[in-house]
PDB file of C-alpha atoms and ligand atoms in Angstrom:
ATOM      1  CA  MET N   1     -30.517 -14.447   2.547  1.00  0.00           C
ATOM      2  CA  PHE N   2     -29.083 -14.688   6.046  1.00  0.00           C
ATOM      3  CA  ASP N   3     -29.082 -18.336   7.146  1.00  0.00           C
ATOM      4  CA  LEU N   4     -30.132 -18.441  10.798  1.00  0.00           C
ATOM      5  CA  GLU N   5     -29.174 -22.076  11.208  1.00  0.00           C
ATOM      6  CA  LYS N   6     -25.633 -21.487   9.980  1.00  0.00           C
ATOM      7  CA  PHE N   7     -25.328 -18.523  12.344  1.00  0.00           C
ATOM      8  CA  ASP N   8     -26.675 -20.465  15.298  1.00  0.00           C
ATOM      9  CA  LEU N   9     -24.211 -23.302  14.771  1.00  0.00           C
ATOM     10  CA  LYS N  10     -21.278 -20.895  15.165  1.00  0.00           C
ATOM     11  CA  LEU N  11     -22.698 -18.867  18.047  1.00  0.00           C
ATOM     12  CA  ASN N  12     -20.910 -19.815  21.227  1.00  0.00           C
ATOM     13  CA  THR N  13     -22.254 -17.306  23.714  1.00  0.00           C
ATOM     14  CA  ASP N  14     -24.237 -17.679  26.928  1.00  0.00           C
ATOM     15  CA  VAL N  15     -26.168 -14.439  26.658  1.00  0.00           C
ATOM     16  CA  ILE N  16     -25.268 -12.128  23.762  1.00  0.00           C
ATOM     17  CA  GLY N  17     -27.371 -12.966  20.708  1.00  0.00           C
ATOM     18  CA  ARG N  18     -29.231 -15.840  22.378  1.00  0.00           C
ATOM     19  CA  ASN N  19     -32.349 -13.773  21.882  1.00  0.00           C
ATOM     20  CA  PHE N  20     -31.880 -13.013  18.185  1.00  0.00           C
ATOM     21  CA  ILE N  21     -34.386 -11.019  16.171  1.00  0.00           C
ATOM     22  CA  TYR N  22     -34.105 -11.089  12.403  1.00  0.00           C
ATOM     23  CA  ALA N  23     -35.812  -8.240  10.543  1.00  0.00           C
ATOM     24  CA  GLU N  24     -36.121  -7.689   6.805  1.00  0.00           C
ATOM     25  CA  GLU N  25     -36.458  -3.958   7.254  1.00  0.00           C
ATOM     26  CA  VAL N  26     -36.461  -1.423  10.095  1.00  0.00           C
ATOM     27  CA  HIS N  27     -35.837   2.307  10.303  1.00  0.00           C
ATOM     28  CA  SER N  28     -32.782   1.840  12.482  1.00  0.00           C
ATOM     29  CA  THR N  29     -31.878  -1.183  14.585  1.00  0.00           C
ATOM     30  CA  ASN N  30     -30.654   1.185  17.291  1.00  0.00           C
ATOM     31  CA  THR N  31     -33.889   3.154  17.462  1.00  0.00           C
ATOM     32  CA  GLU N  32     -36.020   0.041  17.267  1.00  0.00           C
ATOM     33  CA  LEU N  33     -34.205  -1.738  20.069  1.00  0.00           C
ATOM     34  CA  LEU N  34     -33.957   1.331  22.250  1.00  0.00           C
ATOM     35  CA  THR N  35     -37.396   2.832  21.963  1.00  0.00           C
ATOM     36  CA  GLY N  36     -39.444   0.352  19.969  1.00  0.00           C
ATOM     37  CA  SER N  37     -41.421  -2.630  21.125  1.00  0.00           C
ATOM     38  CA  LYS N  38     -41.370  -3.428  24.806  1.00  0.00           C
ATOM     39  CA  LEU N  39     -40.829  -7.020  23.716  1.00  0.00           C
ATOM     40  CA  TYR N  40     -37.151  -6.249  23.621  1.00  0.00           C
ATOM     41  CA  LYS N  41     -36.263  -6.492  27.252  1.00  0.00           C
ATOM     42  CA  LYS N  42     -33.661  -9.154  27.565  1.00  0.00           C
ATOM     43  CA  HIS N  43     -30.061  -8.170  28.148  1.00  0.00           C
ATOM     44  CA  GLY N  44     -28.000  -9.311  25.171  1.00  0.00           C
ATOM     45  CA  THR N  45     -30.863  -9.267  22.653  1.00  0.00           C
ATOM     46  CA  VAL N  46     -29.559  -8.745  19.130  1.00  0.00           C
ATOM     47  CA  LEU N  47     -31.682  -7.093  16.465  1.00  0.00           C
ATOM     48  CA  PHE N  48     -30.338  -7.751  12.983  1.00  0.00           C
ATOM     49  CA  ALA N  49     -31.769  -6.039   9.889  1.00  0.00           C
ATOM     50  CA  GLU N  50     -31.216  -6.729   6.202  1.00  0.00           C
ATOM     51  CA  LYS N  51     -32.247  -3.168   5.435  1.00  0.00           C
ATOM     52  CA  GLN N  52     -32.326   0.053   7.431  1.00  0.00           C
ATOM     53  CA  LYS N  53     -34.418   2.882   6.041  1.00  0.00           C
ATOM     54  CA  GLU N  54     -32.774   5.429   8.316  1.00  0.00           C
ATOM     55  CA  GLY N  55     -29.517   3.917   9.507  1.00  0.00           C
ATOM     56  CA  LYS N  56     -27.807   6.336  11.868  1.00  0.00           C
ATOM     57  CA  GLY N  57     -24.129   7.184  12.191  1.00  0.00           C
ATOM     58  CA  ARG N  58     -22.187   9.251  14.699  1.00  0.00           C
ATOM     59  CA  LYS N  59     -22.735  13.000  14.881  1.00  0.00           C
ATOM     60  CA  ASN N  60     -26.168  12.843  13.264  1.00  0.00           C
ATOM     61  CA  ARG N  61     -24.787  11.409  10.064  1.00  0.00           C
ATOM     62  CA  ALA N  62     -26.551   8.685   8.113  1.00  0.00           C
ATOM     63  CA  TRP N  63     -25.230   5.138   7.839  1.00  0.00           C
ATOM     64  CA  TYR N  64     -25.641   3.755   4.338  1.00  0.00           C
ATOM     65  CA  SER N  65     -25.488   0.040   3.762  1.00  0.00           C
ATOM     66  CA  ASP N  66     -26.751  -1.877   0.732  1.00  0.00           C
ATOM     67  CA  ASP N  67     -29.514  -4.345   1.547  1.00  0.00           C
ATOM     68  CA  LYS N  68     -28.610  -7.957   2.350  1.00  0.00           C
ATOM     69  CA  LEU N  69     -24.886  -7.546   1.772  1.00  0.00           C
ATOM     70  CA  ASN N  70     -23.553  -6.363   5.091  1.00  0.00           C
ATOM     71  CA  LEU N  71     -24.067  -6.662   8.830  1.00  0.00           C
ATOM     72  CA  THR N  72     -26.222  -4.022  10.491  1.00  0.00           C
ATOM     73  CA  PHE N  73     -27.323  -4.904  14.004  1.00  0.00           C
ATOM     74  CA  SER N  74     -27.680  -3.662  17.560  1.00  0.00           C
ATOM     75  CA  ILE N  75     -27.090  -5.307  20.919  1.00  0.00           C
ATOM     76  CA  LEU N  76     -29.284  -4.436  23.902  1.00  0.00           C
ATOM     77  CA  ILE N  77     -27.495  -3.899  27.202  1.00  0.00           C
ATOM     78  CA  THR N  78     -29.675  -3.624  30.289  1.00  0.00           C
ATOM     79  CA  GLU N  79     -27.393  -4.793  33.077  1.00  0.00           C
ATOM     80  CA  PRO N  80     -26.409  -1.719  35.101  1.00  0.00           C
ATOM     81  CA  GLU N  81     -22.854  -2.929  35.768  1.00  0.00           C
ATOM     82  CA  TYR N  82     -22.050  -1.996  32.150  1.00  0.00           C
ATOM     83  CA  PHE N  83     -23.455   1.518  32.494  1.00  0.00           C
ATOM     84  CA  LYS N  84     -20.777   2.503  35.005  1.00  0.00           C
ATOM     85  CA  LYS N  85     -18.113   2.394  32.340  1.00  0.00           C
ATOM     86  CA  ILE N  86     -20.087   3.463  29.345  1.00  0.00           C
ATOM     87  CA  ASN N  87     -17.088   4.833  27.439  1.00  0.00           C
ATOM     88  CA  LEU N  88     -15.351   1.529  27.708  1.00  0.00           C
ATOM     89  CA  LEU N  89     -18.137  -0.050  25.667  1.00  0.00           C
ATOM     90  CA  ASN N  90     -16.900   1.791  22.568  1.00  0.00           C
ATOM     91  CA  PHE N  91     -13.555   0.106  23.026  1.00  0.00           C
ATOM     92  CA  VAL N  92     -15.069  -3.286  23.794  1.00  0.00           C
ATOM     93  CA  ALA N  93     -17.170  -3.136  20.640  1.00  0.00           C
ATOM     94  CA  SER N  94     -14.463  -1.907  18.274  1.00  0.00           C
ATOM     95  CA  LEU N  95     -11.882  -4.297  19.665  1.00  0.00           C
ATOM     96  CA  SER N  96     -14.288  -7.247  19.277  1.00  0.00           C
ATOM     97  CA  LEU N  97     -14.798  -6.332  15.638  1.00  0.00           C
ATOM     98  CA  ALA N  98     -11.092  -5.914  14.954  1.00  0.00           C
ATOM     99  CA  VAL N  99     -10.163  -9.197  16.630  1.00  0.00           C
ATOM    100  CA  SER N 100     -12.942 -11.051  14.797  1.00  0.00           C
ATOM    101  CA  ILE N 101     -11.863  -9.730  11.403  1.00  0.00           C
ATOM    102  CA  GLU N 102      -8.243 -10.618  12.098  1.00  0.00           C
ATOM    103  CA  ASN N 103      -9.073 -14.094  13.438  1.00  0.00           C
ATOM    104  CA  LEU N 104     -11.313 -15.048  10.557  1.00  0.00           C
ATOM    105  CA  TYR N 105      -9.704 -13.306   7.605  1.00  0.00           C
ATOM    106  CA  GLN N 106      -6.138 -12.462   8.610  1.00  0.00           C
ATOM    107  CA  LEU N 107      -6.710  -8.843   7.595  1.00  0.00           C
ATOM    108  CA  ARG N 108      -4.758  -6.293   9.614  1.00  0.00           C
ATOM    109  CA  THR N 109      -7.109  -3.803  11.265  1.00  0.00           C
ATOM    110  CA  ASP N 110      -6.422  -0.414  12.738  1.00  0.00           C
ATOM    111  CA  LEU N 111      -8.638   1.311  15.293  1.00  0.00           C
ATOM    112  CA  LYS N 112      -9.499   4.961  14.889  1.00  0.00           C
ATOM    113  CA  TRP N 113     -10.667   6.854  17.966  1.00  0.00           C
ATOM    114  CA  PRO N 114     -13.320   6.652  19.185  1.00  0.00           C
ATOM    115  CA  ASN N 115     -14.644   3.564  17.456  1.00  0.00           C
ATOM    116  CA  ASP N 116     -14.014   3.118  13.729  1.00  0.00           C
ATOM    117  CA  ILE N 117     -12.432  -0.002  12.316  1.00  0.00           C
ATOM    118  CA  LEU N 118     -10.078   0.627   9.425  1.00  0.00           C
ATOM    119  CA  ILE N 119      -8.367  -1.703   7.003  1.00  0.00           C
ATOM    120  CA  ASP N 120      -5.595  -0.136   4.966  1.00  0.00           C
ATOM    121  CA  ASN N 121      -6.740   3.325   6.183  1.00  0.00           C
ATOM    122  CA  LYS N 122     -10.276   2.775   4.881  1.00  0.00           C
ATOM    123  CA  LYS N 123     -13.346   2.416   7.070  1.00  0.00           C
ATOM    124  CA  THR N 124     -14.947  -0.996   7.189  1.00  0.00           C
ATOM    125  CA  ALA N 125     -17.095  -0.619  10.298  1.00  0.00           C
ATOM    126  CA  GLY N 126     -18.585   1.969  12.610  1.00  0.00           C
ATOM    127  CA  ILE N 127     -20.252   1.857  15.999  1.00  0.00           C
ATOM    128  CA  LEU N 128     -22.985   4.008  17.484  1.00  0.00           C
ATOM    129  CA  ILE N 129     -23.821   3.638  21.161  1.00  0.00           C
ATOM    130  CA  GLU N 130     -27.081   5.180  22.346  1.00  0.00           C
ATOM    131  CA  SER N 131     -29.001   5.025  25.597  1.00  0.00           C
ATOM    132  CA  THR N 132     -32.237   6.029  27.260  1.00  0.00           C
ATOM    133  CA  SER N 133     -32.567   7.174  30.854  1.00  0.00           C
ATOM    134  CA  LYS N 134     -35.094   7.134  33.641  1.00  0.00           C
ATOM    135  CA  GLY N 135     -34.441  10.292  35.613  1.00  0.00           C
ATOM    136  CA  SER N 136     -30.683  10.624  35.775  1.00  0.00           C
ATOM    137  CA  ARG N 137     -30.047   6.891  35.374  1.00  0.00           C
ATOM    138  CA  ILE N 138     -29.441   5.010  32.174  1.00  0.00           C
ATOM    139  CA  ASP N 139     -31.939   2.193  31.868  1.00  0.00           C
ATOM    140  CA  ARG N 140     -31.272   0.832  28.375  1.00  0.00           C
ATOM    141  CA  LEU N 141     -28.304   1.045  26.114  1.00  0.00           C
ATOM    142  CA  VAL N 142     -27.673  -0.228  22.616  1.00  0.00           C
ATOM    143  CA  ILE N 143     -24.432  -0.933  20.827  1.00  0.00           C
ATOM    144  CA  GLY N 144     -25.168  -0.429  17.131  1.00  0.00           C
ATOM    145  CA  ILE N 145     -22.754  -1.894  14.619  1.00  0.00           C
ATOM    146  CA  GLY N 146     -22.475  -1.483  10.882  1.00  0.00           C
ATOM    147  CA  LEU N 147     -19.875  -3.669   9.171  1.00  0.00           C
ATOM    148  CA  ASN N 148     -19.350  -3.557   5.418  1.00  0.00           C
ATOM    149  CA  VAL N 149     -19.058  -7.188   4.417  1.00  0.00           C
ATOM    150  CA  ASN N 150     -19.908  -7.908   0.789  1.00  0.00           C
ATOM    151  CA  GLN N 151     -20.669  -4.459  -0.602  1.00  0.00           C
ATOM    152  CA  ILE N 152     -18.055  -3.390  -3.131  1.00  0.00           C
ATOM    153  CA  ALA N 153     -19.440  -0.149  -4.585  1.00  0.00           C
ATOM    154  CA  PHE N 154     -19.876   2.951  -2.421  1.00  0.00           C
ATOM    155  CA  GLN N 155     -21.565   5.761  -4.312  1.00  0.00           C
ATOM    156  CA  ARG N 156     -21.674   8.602  -1.824  1.00  0.00           C
ATOM    157  CA  LYS N 157     -19.036  10.960  -0.490  1.00  0.00           C
ATOM    158  CA  PHE N 158     -17.711   9.872   2.875  1.00  0.00           C
ATOM    159  CA  THR N 159     -15.497  11.604   5.450  1.00  0.00           C
ATOM    160  CA  VAL N 160     -13.288   8.494   5.504  1.00  0.00           C
ATOM    161  CA  GLU N 161     -13.054   6.330   2.373  1.00  0.00           C
ATOM    162  CA  PRO N 162     -15.130   3.166   2.877  1.00  0.00           C
ATOM    163  CA  THR N 163     -14.180  -0.412   2.183  1.00  0.00           C
ATOM    164  CA  SER N 164     -15.544  -3.877   2.933  1.00  0.00           C
ATOM    165  CA  LEU N 165     -14.192  -7.299   3.813  1.00  0.00           C
ATOM    166  CA  LYS N 166     -14.937  -8.536   0.304  1.00  0.00           C
ATOM    167  CA  LYS N 167     -13.113  -5.593  -1.258  1.00  0.00           C
ATOM    168  CA  GLU N 168     -10.060  -6.169   0.876  1.00  0.00           C
ATOM    169  CA  LEU N 169     -10.019  -9.943   0.471  1.00  0.00           C
ATOM    170  CA  GLY N 170     -11.037 -10.094  -3.162  1.00  0.00           C
ATOM    171  CA  GLN N 171     -13.678 -12.700  -2.398  1.00  0.00           C
ATOM    172  CA  PRO N 172     -17.099 -12.834  -0.742  1.00  0.00           C
ATOM    173  CA  VAL N 173     -17.404 -13.430   2.963  1.00  0.00           C
ATOM    174  CA  GLU N 174     -19.944 -15.464   4.924  1.00  0.00           C
ATOM    175  CA  ARG N 175     -22.023 -13.083   7.012  1.00  0.00           C
ATOM    176  CA  GLU N 176     -23.342 -15.751   9.400  1.00  0.00           C
ATOM    177  CA  LYS N 177     -19.910 -16.922  10.527  1.00  0.00           C
ATOM    178  CA  THR N 178     -18.709 -13.319  10.782  1.00  0.00           C
ATOM    179  CA  LEU N 179     -21.602 -12.214  12.975  1.00  0.00           C
ATOM    180  CA  ALA N 180     -21.255 -15.234  15.264  1.00  0.00           C
ATOM    181  CA  GLU N 181     -17.525 -14.575  15.700  1.00  0.00           C
ATOM    182  CA  ILE N 182     -18.191 -10.919  16.538  1.00  0.00           C
ATOM    183  CA  LEU N 183     -20.796 -11.803  19.158  1.00  0.00           C
ATOM    184  CA  ASN N 184     -18.562 -14.525  20.637  1.00  0.00           C
ATOM    185  CA  ASN N 185     -15.726 -12.043  21.056  1.00  0.00           C
ATOM    186  CA  MET N 186     -18.067  -9.318  22.237  1.00  0.00           C
ATOM    187  CA  GLU N 187     -19.377 -11.459  25.088  1.00  0.00           C
ATOM    188  CA  GLU N 188     -15.880 -12.392  26.175  1.00  0.00           C
ATOM    189  CA  MET N 189     -14.715  -8.775  26.143  1.00  0.00           C
ATOM    190  CA  LEU N 190     -17.858  -7.477  27.845  1.00  0.00           C
ATOM    191  CA  ASN N 191     -17.170  -9.910  30.659  1.00  0.00           C
ATOM    192  CA  SER N 192     -13.540  -8.938  30.911  1.00  0.00           C
ATOM    193  CA  SER N 193     -14.389  -5.205  30.819  1.00  0.00           C
ATOM    194  CA  ILE N 194     -15.965  -5.554  34.269  1.00  0.00           C
ATOM    195  CA  ASN N 195     -12.900  -7.003  35.984  1.00  0.00           C
ATOM    196  CA  PHE N 196     -10.074  -5.979  33.671  1.00  0.00           C
ATOM    197  CA  PRO N 197     -10.965  -2.613  32.116  1.00  0.00           C
ATOM    198  CA  ASP N 198      -7.280  -1.682  31.792  1.00  0.00           C
ATOM    199  CA  LYS N 199      -6.648  -4.747  29.652  1.00  0.00           C
ATOM    200  CA  ILE N 200      -9.347  -3.682  27.178  1.00  0.00           C
ATOM    201  CA  LEU N 201      -7.832  -0.209  26.923  1.00  0.00           C
ATOM    202  CA  GLU N 202      -4.303  -1.567  26.510  1.00  0.00           C
ATOM    203  CA  ASP N 203      -5.384  -3.990  23.782  1.00  0.00           C
ATOM    204  CA  TRP N 204      -7.310  -1.220  22.060  1.00  0.00           C
ATOM    205  CA  LYS N 205      -4.363   1.171  22.186  1.00  0.00           C
ATOM    206  CA  ALA N 206      -2.080  -1.493  20.733  1.00  0.00           C
ATOM    207  CA  LYS N 207      -4.272  -1.435  17.629  1.00  0.00           C
ATOM    208  CA  CYS N 208      -4.468   2.335  17.291  1.00  0.00           C
ATOM    209  CA  LYS N 209      -1.791   3.587  14.888  1.00  0.00           C
ATOM    210  CA  MET N 210      -2.660   7.218  15.584  1.00  0.00           C
ATOM    211  CA  ILE N 211      -1.268   7.311  19.102  1.00  0.00           C
ATOM    212  CA  GLY N 212       2.017   9.225  19.113  1.00  0.00           C
ATOM    213  CA  LYS N 213       1.224  10.933  15.787  1.00  0.00           C
ATOM    214  CA  ARG N 214       0.404  14.558  15.024  1.00  0.00           C
ATOM    215  CA  ILE N 215      -3.367  14.776  14.573  1.00  0.00           C
ATOM    216  CA  THR N 216      -6.205  17.167  13.908  1.00  0.00           C
ATOM    217  CA  VAL N 217      -9.419  16.816  15.870  1.00  0.00           C
ATOM    218  CA  PHE N 218     -12.523  18.356  14.315  1.00  0.00           C
ATOM    219  CA  ASN N 219     -15.399  18.968  16.665  1.00  0.00           C
ATOM    220  CA  ASP N 220     -18.299  20.973  15.267  1.00  0.00           C
ATOM    221  CA  ASP N 221     -16.702  24.349  14.577  1.00  0.00           C
ATOM    222  CA  VAL N 222     -13.572  23.814  16.643  1.00  0.00           C
ATOM    223  CA  THR N 223     -10.378  22.321  15.201  1.00  0.00           C
ATOM    224  CA  LYS N 224      -7.440  21.358  17.393  1.00  0.00           C
ATOM    225  CA  GLN N 225      -4.015  20.124  16.460  1.00  0.00           C
ATOM    226  CA  GLY N 226      -1.359  18.391  18.478  1.00  0.00           C
ATOM    227  CA  ILE N 227       0.247  15.071  19.292  1.00  0.00           C
ATOM    228  CA  PHE N 228      -2.101  12.217  20.165  1.00  0.00           C
ATOM    229  CA  ASN N 229      -0.364  11.591  23.457  1.00  0.00           C
ATOM    230  CA  ASP N 230      -2.530   8.876  24.958  1.00  0.00           C
ATOM    231  CA  ILE N 231      -6.011   7.762  25.933  1.00  0.00           C
ATOM    232  CA  ASP N 232      -6.940   8.275  29.567  1.00  0.00           C
ATOM    233  CA  LYS N 233      -8.667   5.693  31.743  1.00  0.00           C
ATOM    234  CA  ASP N 234     -12.074   7.066  30.732  1.00  0.00           C
ATOM    235  CA  GLY N 235     -11.295   6.643  27.050  1.00  0.00           C
ATOM    236  CA  PHE N 236     -10.737  10.321  26.218  1.00  0.00           C
ATOM    237  CA  ILE N 237      -7.934  11.638  24.018  1.00  0.00           C
ATOM    238  CA  ILE N 238      -5.027  13.353  25.714  1.00  0.00           C
ATOM    239  CA  LEU N 239      -3.772  15.854  23.175  1.00  0.00           C
ATOM    240  CA  ARG N 240      -0.337  17.453  23.618  1.00  0.00           C
ATOM    241  CA  THR N 241      -0.268  20.944  22.197  1.00  0.00           C
ATOM    242  CA  ASP N 242       2.728  23.271  22.360  1.00  0.00           C
ATOM    243  CA  ASP N 243       2.241  24.322  25.939  1.00  0.00           C
ATOM    244  CA  LYS N 244      -0.201  21.922  27.570  1.00  0.00           C
ATOM    245  CA  MET N 245      -2.055  18.614  27.718  1.00  0.00           C
ATOM    246  CA  GLU N 246      -5.746  18.764  26.832  1.00  0.00           C
ATOM    247  CA  THR N 247      -8.419  16.124  27.303  1.00  0.00           C
ATOM    248  CA  LEU N 248     -10.830  15.834  24.383  1.00  0.00           C
ATOM    249  CA  HIS N 249     -14.133  14.051  24.790  1.00  0.00           C
ATOM    250  CA  SER N 250     -15.355  13.894  21.206  1.00  0.00           C
ATOM    251  CA  GLY N 251     -14.508  14.717  17.617  1.00  0.00           C
ATOM    252  CA  ASP N 252     -13.304  13.318  14.314  1.00  0.00           C
ATOM    253  CA  VAL N 253      -9.622  12.593  14.251  1.00  0.00           C
ATOM    254  CA  SER N 254      -7.294  12.587  11.280  1.00  0.00           C
ATOM    255  CA  ILE N 255      -3.535  12.286  10.952  1.00  0.00           C
ATOM    256  CA  LEU N 256      -1.803  15.457   9.744  1.00  0.00           C
TER     257      LEU N 256
HETATM  258  C1  BTN E 301     -20.541   5.629  12.502  1.00  0.00           C
HETATM  259  O1  BTN E 301     -19.462   5.200  12.138  1.00  0.00           O
HETATM  260  O2  BTN E 301     -20.893   6.787  12.260  1.00  0.00           O
HETATM  261  C2  BTN E 301     -21.453   4.725  13.267  1.00  0.00           C
HETATM  262  C3  BTN E 301     -22.268   3.848  12.366  1.00  0.00           C
HETATM  263  C4  BTN E 301     -23.186   2.914  13.092  1.00  0.00           C
HETATM  264  C5  BTN E 301     -24.136   2.187  12.157  1.00  0.00           C
HETATM  265  C6  BTN E 301     -24.938   1.114  12.826  1.00  0.00           C
HETATM  266  S1  BTN E 301     -25.799   0.116  11.683  1.00  0.00           S
HETATM  267  C7  BTN E 301     -26.687  -0.652  12.972  1.00  0.00           C
HETATM  268  C8  BTN E 301     -27.020   0.421  13.986  1.00  0.00           C
HETATM  269  N1  BTN E 301     -28.275   1.067  13.661  1.00  0.00           N
HETATM  270  C9  BTN E 301     -28.102   2.330  13.289  1.00  0.00           C
HETATM  271  O3  BTN E 301     -29.014   3.101  12.934  1.00  0.00           O
HETATM  272  N2  BTN E 301     -26.807   2.668  13.341  1.00  0.00           N
HETATM  273  C10 BTN E 301     -25.990   1.564  13.821  1.00  0.00           C
END
C-alpha cells in the first residue's frame, strides 16, 4: 500500500504534486486527468493509480504494470508557458526520472530518444505526453509516467527488454521516496526549461549513449538508417545518411 504520509514528508515542491490524487484503479491516469472529471483543474495536479485497466504507451501500444508494485501516474500541465515548447517536456520528464534514479540508487541510466529510460540497455520507464485543444490551442496537457519499481517478472513480449529498479538493485525500493524525488526534480527542471531550455537539452544529450552511433529508426512502415548526428533545438533527431542530413520527428530508435 502506498503510504501518503511518507510521500508527503519527502515532497519538496511548491506546485507539482501538491494536489495529489490517489486512485486504486483507473483506466489510464493520462485519460482520466486529460478528459475525466472537471475536478482536475489545477496546474501540477498528480493522479497516481495502483492499477490501470488500460494503461497506454507510445504509438498506441499498451503499458503493462503489475498492481501496487510500480509507479504509474500523470501530471497535469495547464500553464500555457509550457505549451510553447511542448517537445522539451519529453526531455524534462525523462531527465527528471534519470537524475532521480541516479541520485537515490546510484544506478547509471541511459536515455533513449525520445523519452525512454534505460538501465543496462533495458527499459525501466516510459513517458507518454498527451494534450487536448480548444480550437488550435492546447488547453490541457498531461505528462504520463510509468516506472517499473518493484516488479521483477515481465511475462509479455516487449520491443525493448524491460527491467525494474528492484531487478537492477537486487532489493526492493520505496515507492513513496522515489515518487517524491521524481516530482522534486521535475518541478526544478520544468522551471529551468522556461529560462534555460538549452541546458535541459545539453543535460539530456549527455545521457544519451546513442548520439554519434549508427542507428535504425522505425516509423510505421518506413525504416531509416544512418548516424545519429544530433538533436536539434526542437528535440528532433538529425540523422546523417550517406548524402544528407535528415530531421526525424518520431520513431523507434535502435543501435545497429
Ligand atoms: C511508453 O514507453 O510507451 C510510454 C508509457 C507511458 C505509461 C504511463 S503509465 C501512467 C500514464 N498513463 C497511461 O495510460 N500511460 C502513462
